[in-house]
Amino acid sequence: MNAGATIWLTGLPSSGKSTLALELARRLRDRGERTEILDGDEVRARLGFEGKFSRADRDVHVRRVGWLALLLARNGVKALVPVIAPYADIRAEVRAEHLAEGVTYLEVHVATALDECVRRDVKGLYARQRAGLISGLTGVDDPYEAPVDPDLRLPTEGRPVAGCVDDLVDLLVKQGLL
Ligand SMILES: Nc1ncnc2c1ncn2[C@@H]1O[C@H](COP(=O)(O)OP(=O)(O)O)[C@@H](O)[C@H]1O
Ligand SMILES: [Mg+2]
């Protein structure tokens, strides 16, 4: 078993974060690695998150998930985090916390263009926003600060999931994590 790490998958809603985390986790388990997925909705539900989607609420959420991931990662787990994390400064904060403990943090930008995310609209969020039923949707009427210098920028449009997961595995190999 290799070292733990946090692999953060940031991207717009429906960009493919959860799908890629699930497939990567499967691959990692097949290779005998310990891995866990900290998916945003699940963490919010499980930890009884009282906040919603304001800037302040999102910051609290991302810091919490970042801390959970750090606890796992420093104990030999590959913590996969498919969480939007729209703000660059909070992502940087989580990275710094990891570095301070000598724990690897990798930022992956799941770089699916907004129009493709709108076409996919897995949870119907874009449609609900357009219908005026919700507001504050990341990438539409709420900010998304795309990573400027991610460890990996991963386009997904027109690509099979398996090929994208190959890229993620390559990244981990390059980092000496596999
Ligand atoms: N290469 C790819 N990588 C990831 N998802 C893809 C890819 N190609 C198509 N998809 C589809 O895009 C959708 C992404 O949804 P999801 O993973 O729930 O997004 P997110 O977690 O980012 O909101 C899924 O329906 C998935 O099958
Ligand atoms: Mg998701």
XYZ file of N, CA, C and O and ligand atoms in Angstrom:
740
model
N 0.834 -1.197 0.000
C 0.000 0.000 0.000
C 0.871 1.251 0.000
O 1.823 1.354 0.744
N 0.519 2.192 -0.857
C 1.297 3.420 -1.004
C 0.779 4.520 -0.074
O -0.177 4.325 0.663
N 1.423 5.666 -0.148
C 1.088 6.781 0.744
C -0.308 7.318 0.473
O -0.856 7.169 -0.613
N -0.862 7.973 1.478
C -2.139 8.651 1.320
C -1.959 9.984 0.617
O -0.843 10.485 0.464
N -3.074 10.549 0.195
C -3.063 11.850 -0.466
C -4.506 12.314 -0.587
O -5.436 11.503 -0.551
N -4.665 13.607 -0.742
C -5.976 14.143 -1.096
C -5.960 14.489 -2.574
O -5.055 15.179 -3.044
N -6.946 13.971 -3.284
C -7.104 14.296 -4.703
C -8.429 15.033 -4.837
O -9.500 14.432 -4.706
N -8.324 16.343 -5.023
C -9.525 17.178 -5.064
C -9.955 17.342 -6.512
O -9.172 17.782 -7.351
N -11.214 16.986 -6.783
C -11.767 17.143 -8.133
C -12.688 18.344 -8.114
O -13.799 18.282 -7.586
N -12.199 19.463 -8.649
C -13.013 20.675 -8.677
C -13.535 20.909 -10.094
O -12.851 20.595 -11.074
N -14.747 21.418 -10.183
C -15.350 21.668 -11.488
C -16.805 22.044 -11.323
O -17.378 21.934 -10.220
N -17.409 22.461 -12.417
C -18.800 22.915 -12.412
C -19.756 21.752 -12.112
O -19.384 20.583 -12.275
N -20.982 22.046 -11.705
C -21.989 21.000 -11.567
C -22.148 20.238 -12.891
O -22.200 20.861 -13.954
N -22.196 18.913 -12.802
C -22.308 18.023 -13.969
C -21.033 17.943 -14.806
O -21.052 17.399 -15.911
N -19.926 18.455 -14.299
C -18.679 18.365 -15.068
C -18.130 16.938 -15.088
O -17.375 16.585 -16.005
N -18.488 16.133 -14.069
C -18.017 14.743 -14.040
C -17.237 14.371 -12.778
O -16.659 13.279 -12.699
N -17.252 15.229 -11.786
C -16.471 14.996 -10.566
C -16.816 13.683 -9.875
O -15.941 12.871 -9.553
N -18.111 13.483 -9.607
C -18.528 12.292 -8.861
C -18.279 11.023 -9.668
O -17.813 10.007 -9.131
N -18.588 11.085 -10.942
C -18.389 9.925 -11.822
C -16.921 9.513 -11.829
O -16.594 8.315 -11.696
N -16.047 10.487 -11.945
C -14.613 10.180 -12.006
C -14.102 9.675 -10.660
O -13.270 8.753 -10.606
N -14.610 10.235 -9.567
C -14.178 9.775 -8.241
C -14.562 8.313 -8.035
O -13.763 7.505 -7.546
N -15.791 7.963 -8.432
C -16.253 6.575 -8.269
C -15.378 5.598 -9.050
O -14.984 4.538 -8.544
N -15.102 5.961 -10.297
C -14.303 5.070 -11.150
C -12.857 4.995 -10.676
O -12.233 3.923 -10.704
N -12.323 6.122 -10.238
C -10.950 6.114 -9.732
C -10.874 5.272 -8.459
O -9.924 4.490 -8.286
N -11.874 5.386 -7.595
C -11.876 4.599 -6.351
C -11.864 3.104 -6.672
O -11.145 2.318 -6.046
N -12.656 2.720 -7.672
C -12.702 1.312 -8.085
C -11.312 0.849 -8.528
O -10.837 -0.214 -8.111
N -10.677 1.660 -9.359
C -9.328 1.312 -9.848
C -8.341 1.173 -8.702
O -7.497 0.275 -8.691
N -8.432 2.134 -7.772
C -7.472 2.137 -6.663
C -7.673 0.912 -5.783
O -6.704 0.272 -5.358
N -8.933 0.565 -5.521
C -9.206 -0.625 -4.691
C -8.691 -1.874 -5.381
O -8.128 -2.761 -4.732
N -8.862 -1.934 -6.690
C -8.353 -3.091 -7.454
C -6.843 -3.226 -7.297
O -6.297 -4.323 -7.411
N -6.183 -2.096 -7.082
C -4.724 -2.131 -6.923
C -4.310 -2.274 -5.473
O -3.136 -2.125 -5.143
N -5.284 -2.514 -4.595
C -4.978 -2.745 -3.182
C -4.750 -1.484 -2.371
O -4.208 -1.528 -1.267
N -5.195 -0.354 -2.926
C -5.032 0.916 -2.207
C -6.249 1.179 -1.320
O -7.372 0.794 -1.646
N -6.003 1.875 -0.239
C -7.113 2.353 0.582
C -7.611 3.659 0.004
O -6.821 4.553 -0.278
N -8.922 3.774 -0.133
C -9.461 5.018 -0.684
C -10.848 5.286 -0.118
O -11.572 4.354 0.271
N -11.194 6.546 -0.019
C -12.535 6.960 0.390
C -12.942 8.145 -0.475
O -12.087 8.922 -0.909
N -14.254 8.265 -0.680
C -14.780 9.404 -1.427
C -15.530 10.325 -0.467
O -16.401 9.863 0.275
N -15.175 11.584 -0.486
C -15.909 12.578 0.306
C -16.711 13.428 -0.669
O -16.217 14.437 -1.183
N -17.914 12.975 -0.970
C -18.738 13.705 -1.946
C -19.513 14.804 -1.223
O -19.988 14.603 -0.110
N -19.612 15.943 -1.862
C -20.181 17.131 -1.229
C -21.558 16.913 -0.627
O -21.778 17.188 0.553
N -22.479 16.387 -1.432
C -23.856 16.224 -0.955
C -23.904 15.272 0.230
O -24.636 15.484 1.194
N -23.121 14.216 0.148
C -23.139 13.209 1.209
C -22.584 13.787 2.513
O -23.140 13.560 3.590
N -21.495 14.535 2.391
C -20.911 15.133 3.591
C -21.894 16.121 4.211
O -22.111 16.136 5.421
N -22.514 16.936 3.359
C -23.504 17.892 3.877
C -24.611 17.162 4.632
O -25.013 17.562 5.722
N -25.105 16.072 4.046
C -26.205 15.333 4.663
C -25.751 14.640 5.951
O -26.408 14.734 6.989
N -24.618 13.976 5.888
C -24.152 13.170 7.021
C -23.753 14.005 8.227
O -23.952 13.605 9.361
N -23.139 15.152 7.955
C -22.659 15.974 9.068
C -23.709 17.004 9.494
O -23.437 17.848 10.333
N -24.900 16.893 8.926
C -25.970 17.792 9.326
C -25.605 19.233 9.087
O -25.776 20.085 9.953
N -25.087 19.507 7.892
C -24.634 20.862 7.583
C -25.814 21.825 7.615
O -26.814 21.635 6.927
N -25.667 22.864 8.435
C -26.768 23.808 8.639
C -26.798 24.907 7.571
O -27.793 25.580 7.391
N -25.676 25.046 6.847
C -25.573 26.142 5.886
C -26.207 25.806 4.548
O -26.748 24.728 4.341
N -26.159 26.790 3.659
C -26.684 26.589 2.306
C -25.558 26.865 1.302
O -24.524 26.202 1.356
N -25.763 27.807 0.420
C -24.790 27.987 -0.656
C -24.294 29.426 -0.788
O -23.894 29.841 -1.869
N -24.351 30.158 0.312
C -23.735 31.496 0.288
C -22.224 31.326 0.232
O -21.697 30.230 0.458
N -21.524 32.417 -0.039
C -20.057 32.348 -0.046
C -19.549 31.811 1.297
O -18.714 30.913 1.357
N -20.067 32.364 2.396
C -19.594 31.966 3.730
C -19.896 30.487 3.992
O -19.047 29.754 4.520
N -21.092 30.035 3.604
C -21.467 28.630 3.813
C -20.576 27.702 2.995
O -20.149 26.649 3.460
N -20.311 28.106 1.766
C -19.453 27.278 0.903
C -18.050 27.183 1.499
O -17.421 26.120 1.467
N -17.567 28.302 2.037
C -16.223 28.294 2.628
C -16.153 27.329 3.815
O -15.204 26.549 3.939
N -17.155 27.387 4.684
C -17.198 26.482 5.845
C -17.191 25.031 5.354
O -16.430 24.194 5.850
N -18.024 24.765 4.386
C -18.163 23.403 3.852
C -16.830 22.901 3.287
O -16.388 21.789 3.607
N -16.184 23.726 2.471
C -14.939 23.291 1.836
C -13.840 23.100 2.883
O -13.072 22.133 2.816
N -13.796 23.986 3.868
C -12.795 23.814 4.942
C -13.031 22.518 5.709
O -12.085 21.813 6.052
N -14.291 22.214 5.985
C -14.598 20.978 6.723
C -14.193 19.743 5.925
O -13.573 18.817 6.450
N -14.583 19.736 4.675
C -14.260 18.580 3.835
C -12.747 18.458 3.695
O -12.192 17.354 3.729
N -12.076 19.613 3.571
C -10.619 19.610 3.455
C -9.957 19.013 4.678
O -8.996 18.245 4.571
N -10.503 19.329 5.817
C -9.941 18.804 7.069
C -10.178 17.290 7.177
O -9.278 16.534 7.536
N -11.381 16.864 6.827
C -11.673 15.420 6.831
C -10.724 14.678 5.892
O -10.193 13.606 6.234
N -10.532 15.247 4.709
C -9.648 14.616 3.725
C -8.229 14.521 4.280
O -7.562 13.486 4.126
N -7.794 15.577 4.938
C -6.446 15.567 5.522
C -6.304 14.458 6.560
O -5.288 13.746 6.584
N -7.312 14.287 7.402
C -7.247 13.221 8.418
C -7.086 11.858 7.757
O -6.304 11.018 8.212
N -7.837 11.656 6.678
C -7.752 10.365 5.971
C -6.400 10.236 5.277
O -5.731 9.204 5.404
N -6.019 11.287 4.570
C -4.811 11.220 3.739
C -3.565 10.961 4.581
O -2.669 10.221 4.169
N -3.511 11.550 5.748
C -2.308 11.344 6.560
C -2.280 9.964 7.215
O -1.298 9.609 7.860
N -3.369 9.222 7.032
C -3.412 7.853 7.526
C -3.420 6.835 6.393
O -3.970 5.744 6.528
N -2.828 7.214 5.289
C -2.599 6.257 4.221
C -3.746 6.070 3.246
O -3.707 5.168 2.412
N -4.766 6.921 3.373
C -5.931 6.788 2.498
C -5.813 7.774 1.335
O -5.376 8.908 1.513
N -6.197 7.328 0.153
C -6.349 8.245 -0.969
C -7.746 8.851 -0.816
O -8.754 8.172 -1.071
N -7.812 10.086 -0.376
C -9.092 10.755 -0.159
C -9.488 11.470 -1.445
O -8.817 12.409 -1.869
N -10.557 10.992 -2.064
C -11.023 11.580 -3.321
C -12.160 12.546 -2.991
O -13.122 12.169 -2.316
N -12.041 13.781 -3.453
C -12.975 14.817 -3.030
C -13.643 15.472 -4.247
O -13.138 16.468 -4.785
N -14.778 14.900 -4.692
C -15.494 15.511 -5.811
C -16.415 16.613 -5.294
O -17.621 16.419 -5.137
N -15.844 17.766 -5.036
C -16.566 18.894 -4.440
C -16.224 20.143 -5.259
O -15.044 20.407 -5.516
N -17.242 20.902 -5.636
C -17.041 22.058 -6.530
C -15.918 22.970 -6.043
O -15.036 23.326 -6.797
N -15.978 23.376 -4.768
C -14.979 24.283 -4.181
C -14.691 25.452 -5.132
O -13.604 25.549 -5.713
N -15.649 26.370 -5.279
C -15.549 27.386 -6.340
C -14.505 28.459 -6.119
O -14.140 29.142 -7.071
N -14.032 28.627 -4.883
C -13.145 29.761 -4.595
C -11.689 29.342 -4.456
O -11.341 28.460 -3.651
N -10.836 30.008 -5.240
C -9.417 29.648 -5.301
C -8.723 29.817 -3.954
O -7.866 29.010 -3.585
N -9.100 30.865 -3.219
C -8.361 31.105 -1.968
C -8.615 30.009 -0.933
O -7.705 29.640 -0.189
N -9.818 29.481 -0.889
C -10.101 28.413 0.091
C -9.414 27.113 -0.343
O -8.891 26.361 0.484
N -9.394 26.861 -1.662
C -8.655 25.687 -2.136
C -7.186 25.813 -1.757
O -6.551 24.833 -1.319
N -6.646 27.017 -1.899
C -5.235 27.239 -1.544
C -5.013 27.008 -0.050
O -3.968 26.478 0.362
N -5.992 27.404 0.727
C -5.896 27.215 2.184
C -5.835 25.719 2.527
O -5.018 25.292 3.351
N -6.686 24.950 1.890
C -6.716 23.504 2.140
C -5.386 22.880 1.695
O -4.801 22.042 2.401
N -4.888 23.323 0.548
C -3.594 22.820 0.078
C -2.495 23.125 1.115
O -1.689 22.254 1.454
N -2.505 24.354 1.612
C -1.472 24.767 2.574
C -1.530 23.929 3.849
O -0.490 23.567 4.411
N -2.743 23.621 4.282
C -2.904 22.781 5.484
C -2.280 21.410 5.277
O -1.676 20.837 6.189
N -2.473 20.890 4.070
C -1.879 19.592 3.751
C -0.351 19.687 3.738
O 0.341 18.867 4.341
N 0.145 20.709 3.048
C 1.600 20.851 2.918
C 2.252 21.015 4.283
O 3.341 20.489 4.530
N 1.577 21.746 5.165
C 2.128 21.980 6.510
C 2.352 20.662 7.243
O 3.204 20.575 8.129
N 1.581 19.649 6.867
C 1.727 18.341 7.509
C 2.482 17.358 6.626
O 2.537 16.160 6.925
N 2.986 17.847 5.525
C 3.730 16.971 4.624
C 2.854 15.946 3.919
O 3.318 14.866 3.555
N 1.568 16.300 3.747
C 0.622 15.383 3.094
C 0.352 15.893 1.678
O 0.113 17.085 1.477
N 0.372 14.984 0.719
C 0.175 15.381 -0.679
C -1.262 15.833 -0.934
O -2.212 15.172 -0.520
N -1.378 16.942 -1.619
C -2.674 17.465 -2.054
C -2.577 17.708 -3.554
O -1.704 18.454 -4.006
N -3.447 17.087 -4.310
C -3.446 17.285 -5.758
C -4.769 17.887 -6.187
O -5.842 17.408 -5.806
N -4.673 18.935 -6.983
C -5.873 19.597 -7.475
C -6.092 19.203 -8.927
O -5.218 19.419 -9.771
N -7.257 18.635 -9.184
C -7.621 18.250 -10.547
C -8.784 19.129 -10.983
O -9.828 19.173 -10.312
N -8.589 19.825 -12.092
C -9.692 20.621 -12.641
C -10.445 19.775 -13.658
O -9.911 19.459 -14.723
N -11.647 19.376 -13.292
C -12.489 18.645 -14.227
C -13.072 19.697 -15.171
O -14.054 20.375 -14.869
N -12.373 19.840 -16.293
C -12.541 21.026 -17.135
C -13.565 20.798 -18.236
O -13.233 20.737 -19.420
N -14.809 20.655 -17.829
C -15.895 20.505 -18.792
C -16.532 21.877 -19.001
O -16.862 22.552 -18.025
N -16.690 22.257 -20.264
C -17.239 23.589 -20.557
C -18.680 23.688 -20.058
O -19.413 22.696 -20.027
N -19.034 24.931 -19.710
C -20.373 25.146 -19.146
C -21.491 24.628 -20.067
O -22.428 23.983 -19.595
N -21.360 24.858 -21.370
C -22.470 24.448 -22.248
C -22.648 22.925 -22.253
O -23.771 22.421 -22.335
N -21.550 22.203 -22.108
C -21.652 20.735 -22.013
C -22.264 20.336 -20.657
O -23.074 19.405 -20.585
N -21.887 21.018 -19.592
C -22.477 20.732 -18.273
C -23.985 20.976 -18.302
O -24.767 20.202 -17.738
N -24.385 22.036 -18.989
C -25.810 22.354 -19.104
C -26.524 21.255 -19.892
O -27.638 20.848 -19.563
N -25.854 20.748 -20.933
C -26.447 19.639 -21.708
C -26.616 18.408 -20.823
O -27.633 17.732 -20.879
N -25.623 18.118 -19.982
C -25.697 16.921 -19.130
C -26.728 17.119 -18.024
O -27.546 16.243 -17.771
N -26.650 18.194 -17.347
C -27.537 18.603 -16.243
C -28.066 17.413 -15.442
O -29.289 17.208 -15.336
N -27.145 16.677 -14.851
C -27.459 15.413 -14.179
C -28.538 15.574 -13.108
O -29.434 14.738 -12.975
N -28.473 16.648 -12.365
C -29.432 16.838 -11.263
C -30.533 17.842 -11.601
O -31.317 18.204 -10.722
N -30.549 18.292 -12.840
C -31.586 19.256 -13.232
C -31.398 20.644 -12.638
O -32.324 21.458 -12.613
N -30.182 20.926 -12.170
C -29.939 22.221 -11.512
C -29.979 23.379 -12.498
O -30.542 24.435 -12.210
N -29.374 23.172 -13.675
C -29.339 24.258 -14.652
C -30.758 24.589 -15.122
O -31.109 25.749 -15.287
N -31.562 23.548 -15.299
C -32.953 23.763 -15.731
C -33.728 24.504 -14.647
O -34.515 25.413 -14.937
N -33.490 24.130 -13.400
C -34.219 24.793 -12.304
C -33.791 26.249 -12.167
O -34.610 27.107 -11.859
N -32.512 26.502 -12.416
C -32.040 27.888 -12.346
C -32.703 28.712 -13.460
O -33.176 29.818 -13.226
N -32.726 28.119 -14.647
C -33.298 28.827 -15.793
C -34.776 29.121 -15.562
O -35.295 30.162 -15.965
N -35.456 28.192 -14.879
C -36.888 28.369 -14.605
C -37.139 29.311 -13.425
O -38.286 29.543 -13.047
N -36.056 29.799 -12.832
C -36.225 30.740 -11.719
C -36.553 30.066 -10.391
O -36.968 30.716 -9.436
N -36.380 28.750 -10.331
C -36.725 28.017 -9.101
C -35.592 28.051 -8.074
O -35.832 27.915 -6.885
N -34.350 28.185 -8.568
C -33.203 28.320 -7.666
C -32.317 29.442 -8.185
O -32.394 29.811 -9.364
N -31.475 29.942 -7.291
C -30.472 30.919 -7.725
C -29.173 30.584 -7.003
O -29.145 29.738 -6.105
N -28.101 31.247 -7.428
C -26.801 30.983 -6.807
C -26.199 29.684 -7.296
O -25.575 28.946 -6.529
N -26.403 29.395 -8.580
C -25.844 28.165 -9.153
C -24.434 28.448 -9.687
O -24.257 29.326 -10.545
N -23.486 27.686 -9.187
C -22.082 27.880 -9.576
C -21.918 27.829 -11.089
O -22.399 26.906 -11.734
N -21.244 28.840 -11.614
C -20.960 28.872 -13.047
C -22.013 29.624 -13.836
O -21.794 29.958 -15.001
N -23.182 29.841 -13.217
C -24.264 30.530 -13.920
C -24.529 31.889 -13.253
O -24.252 32.929 -13.841
N -25.048 31.863 -12.039
C -25.246 33.134 -11.325
C -24.553 33.122 -9.967
O -24.972 33.770 -9.023
N -23.474 32.348 -9.898
C -22.586 32.326 -8.738
C -21.187 32.043 -9.285
O -21.058 31.367 -10.306
N -20.147 32.564 -8.632
C -18.804 32.461 -9.213
C -18.251 31.043 -9.255
O -18.573 30.215 -8.397
N -17.444 30.779 -10.269
C -16.558 29.609 -10.256
C -15.174 30.075 -10.683
O -14.978 30.483 -11.836
N -14.241 30.028 -9.768
C -12.872 30.428 -10.065
C -12.083 29.186 -10.484
O -11.635 28.400 -9.641
N -11.982 28.996 -11.789
C -11.275 27.819 -12.307
C -9.813 27.872 -11.864
O -9.221 28.946 -11.811
N -9.237 26.720 -11.525
C -7.826 26.708 -11.114
C -6.935 27.246 -12.235
O -7.124 26.908 -13.401
N -5.991 28.082 -11.844
C -5.062 28.659 -12.819
C -3.937 27.666 -13.117
O -3.486 27.546 -14.247
N -3.515 26.959 -12.080
C -2.361 26.081 -12.224
C -2.611 24.741 -11.503
O -1.928 24.418 -10.542
N -3.618 23.992 -11.982
C -3.940 22.732 -11.286
C -2.855 21.682 -11.513
O -2.057 21.816 -12.453
N -2.840 20.664 -10.692
C -1.909 19.553 -10.923
C -2.295 18.794 -12.184
O -1.436 18.202 -12.839
N -3.576 18.805 -12.497
C -4.045 18.201 -13.750
C -5.300 18.913 -14.218
O -6.226 19.127 -13.433
N -5.296 19.281 -15.501
C -6.534 19.795 -16.102
C -7.087 18.687 -16.975
O -6.398 18.176 -17.857
N -8.315 18.304 -16.679
C -8.872 17.097 -17.278
C -10.124 17.422 -18.077
O -11.218 17.561 -17.522
N -10.005 17.538 -19.404
C -11.205 17.732 -20.220
C -11.970 16.416 -20.308
O -11.349 15.341 -20.346
N -13.291 16.470 -20.327
C -14.083 15.233 -20.363
C -14.974 15.143 -21.588
O -15.454 14.070 -21.914
N -15.209 16.271 -22.242
C -16.192 16.275 -23.327
C -15.742 15.368 -24.463
O -14.607 15.464 -24.949
N -16.633 14.477 -24.860
C -16.325 13.561 -25.954
C -15.290 12.509 -25.597
O -14.730 11.861 -26.485
N -15.033 12.358 -24.313
C -14.049 11.350 -23.897
C -14.726 10.316 -23.001
O -15.537 10.672 -22.136
N -14.374 9.036 -23.151
C -14.933 8.047 -22.237
C -14.372 8.253 -20.822
O -13.246 8.718 -20.659
N -15.191 7.880 -19.847
C -14.778 8.014 -18.447
C -13.459 7.270 -18.211
O -12.558 7.780 -17.542
N -13.352 6.074 -18.783
C -12.161 5.242 -18.527
C -10.870 5.961 -18.924
O -9.854 5.859 -18.231
N -10.916 6.682 -20.045
C -9.721 7.400 -20.501
C -9.334 8.510 -19.527
O -8.147 8.753 -19.266
N -10.340 9.179 -18.987
C -10.065 10.243 -18.013
C -9.471 9.639 -16.739
O -8.564 10.225 -16.130
N -9.979 8.474 -16.360
C -9.450 7.831 -15.155
C -8.013 7.365 -15.395
O -7.177 7.428 -14.483
N -7.711 6.955 -16.626
C -6.309 6.633 -16.964
C -5.411 7.827 -16.660
O -4.316 7.670 -16.110
N -5.871 9.021 -17.034
C -5.079 10.237 -16.787
C -4.872 10.451 -15.290
O -3.806 10.890 -14.854
N -5.922 10.168 -14.512
C -5.810 10.345 -13.057
C -4.813 9.340 -12.471
O -3.989 9.691 -11.613
N -4.891 8.110 -12.946
C -3.949 7.086 -12.468
C -2.519 7.490 -12.834
O -1.606 7.395 -12.009
N -2.334 7.990 -14.064
C -1.000 8.456 -14.495
C -0.482 9.541 -13.563
O 0.698 9.559 -13.208
N -1.359 10.462 -13.199
C -0.963 11.542 -12.292
C -0.451 10.966 -10.966
O 0.602 11.381 -10.457
N -1.187 10.001 -10.431
C -0.786 9.414 -9.147
C 0.528 8.651 -9.277
O 1.378 8.699 -8.371
N 0.719 7.996 -10.409
C 1.985 7.286 -10.632
C 3.132 8.286 -10.679
O 4.168 8.108 -10.037
N 2.911 9.378 -11.434
C 3.945 10.419 -11.560
C 4.307 11.018 -10.215
O 5.453 11.409 -9.981
N 3.323 11.100 -9.345
C 3.553 11.697 -8.016
C 4.127 10.683 -7.025
O 4.286 10.990 -5.846
N 4.361 9.462 -7.503
C 4.909 8.428 -6.620
C 3.905 7.882 -5.624
O 4.271 7.327 -4.585
N 2.615 8.036 -5.948
C 1.566 7.581 -5.030
C 1.048 6.193 -5.397
O 0.232 5.616 -4.685
N 1.504 5.676 -6.520
C 1.092 4.328 -6.947
C 2.323 3.607 -7.486
O 3.229 4.240 -8.029
N -15.324 11.618 -19.528
C -16.275 11.774 -18.618
N -15.941 11.889 -17.315
C -16.916 12.055 -16.378
N -18.249 12.112 -16.638
C -18.626 11.992 -17.929
C -17.666 11.833 -18.960
N -18.318 11.755 -20.134
C -19.628 11.842 -19.838
N -19.840 11.984 -18.517
C -21.155 12.083 -17.860
O -21.275 13.366 -17.255
C -22.089 13.273 -16.089
C -21.322 13.858 -14.921
O -22.115 13.827 -13.761
P -21.498 13.884 -12.314
O -20.315 12.991 -12.220
O -22.615 13.647 -11.335
O -21.011 15.414 -12.238
P -20.616 16.290 -10.964
O -20.336 15.371 -9.803
O -19.419 17.058 -11.416
O -21.787 17.198 -10.707
C -22.424 11.802 -15.879
O -23.712 11.560 -16.413
C -21.351 11.108 -16.718
O -21.773 9.858 -17.199
Mg -21.208 15.301 -7.874
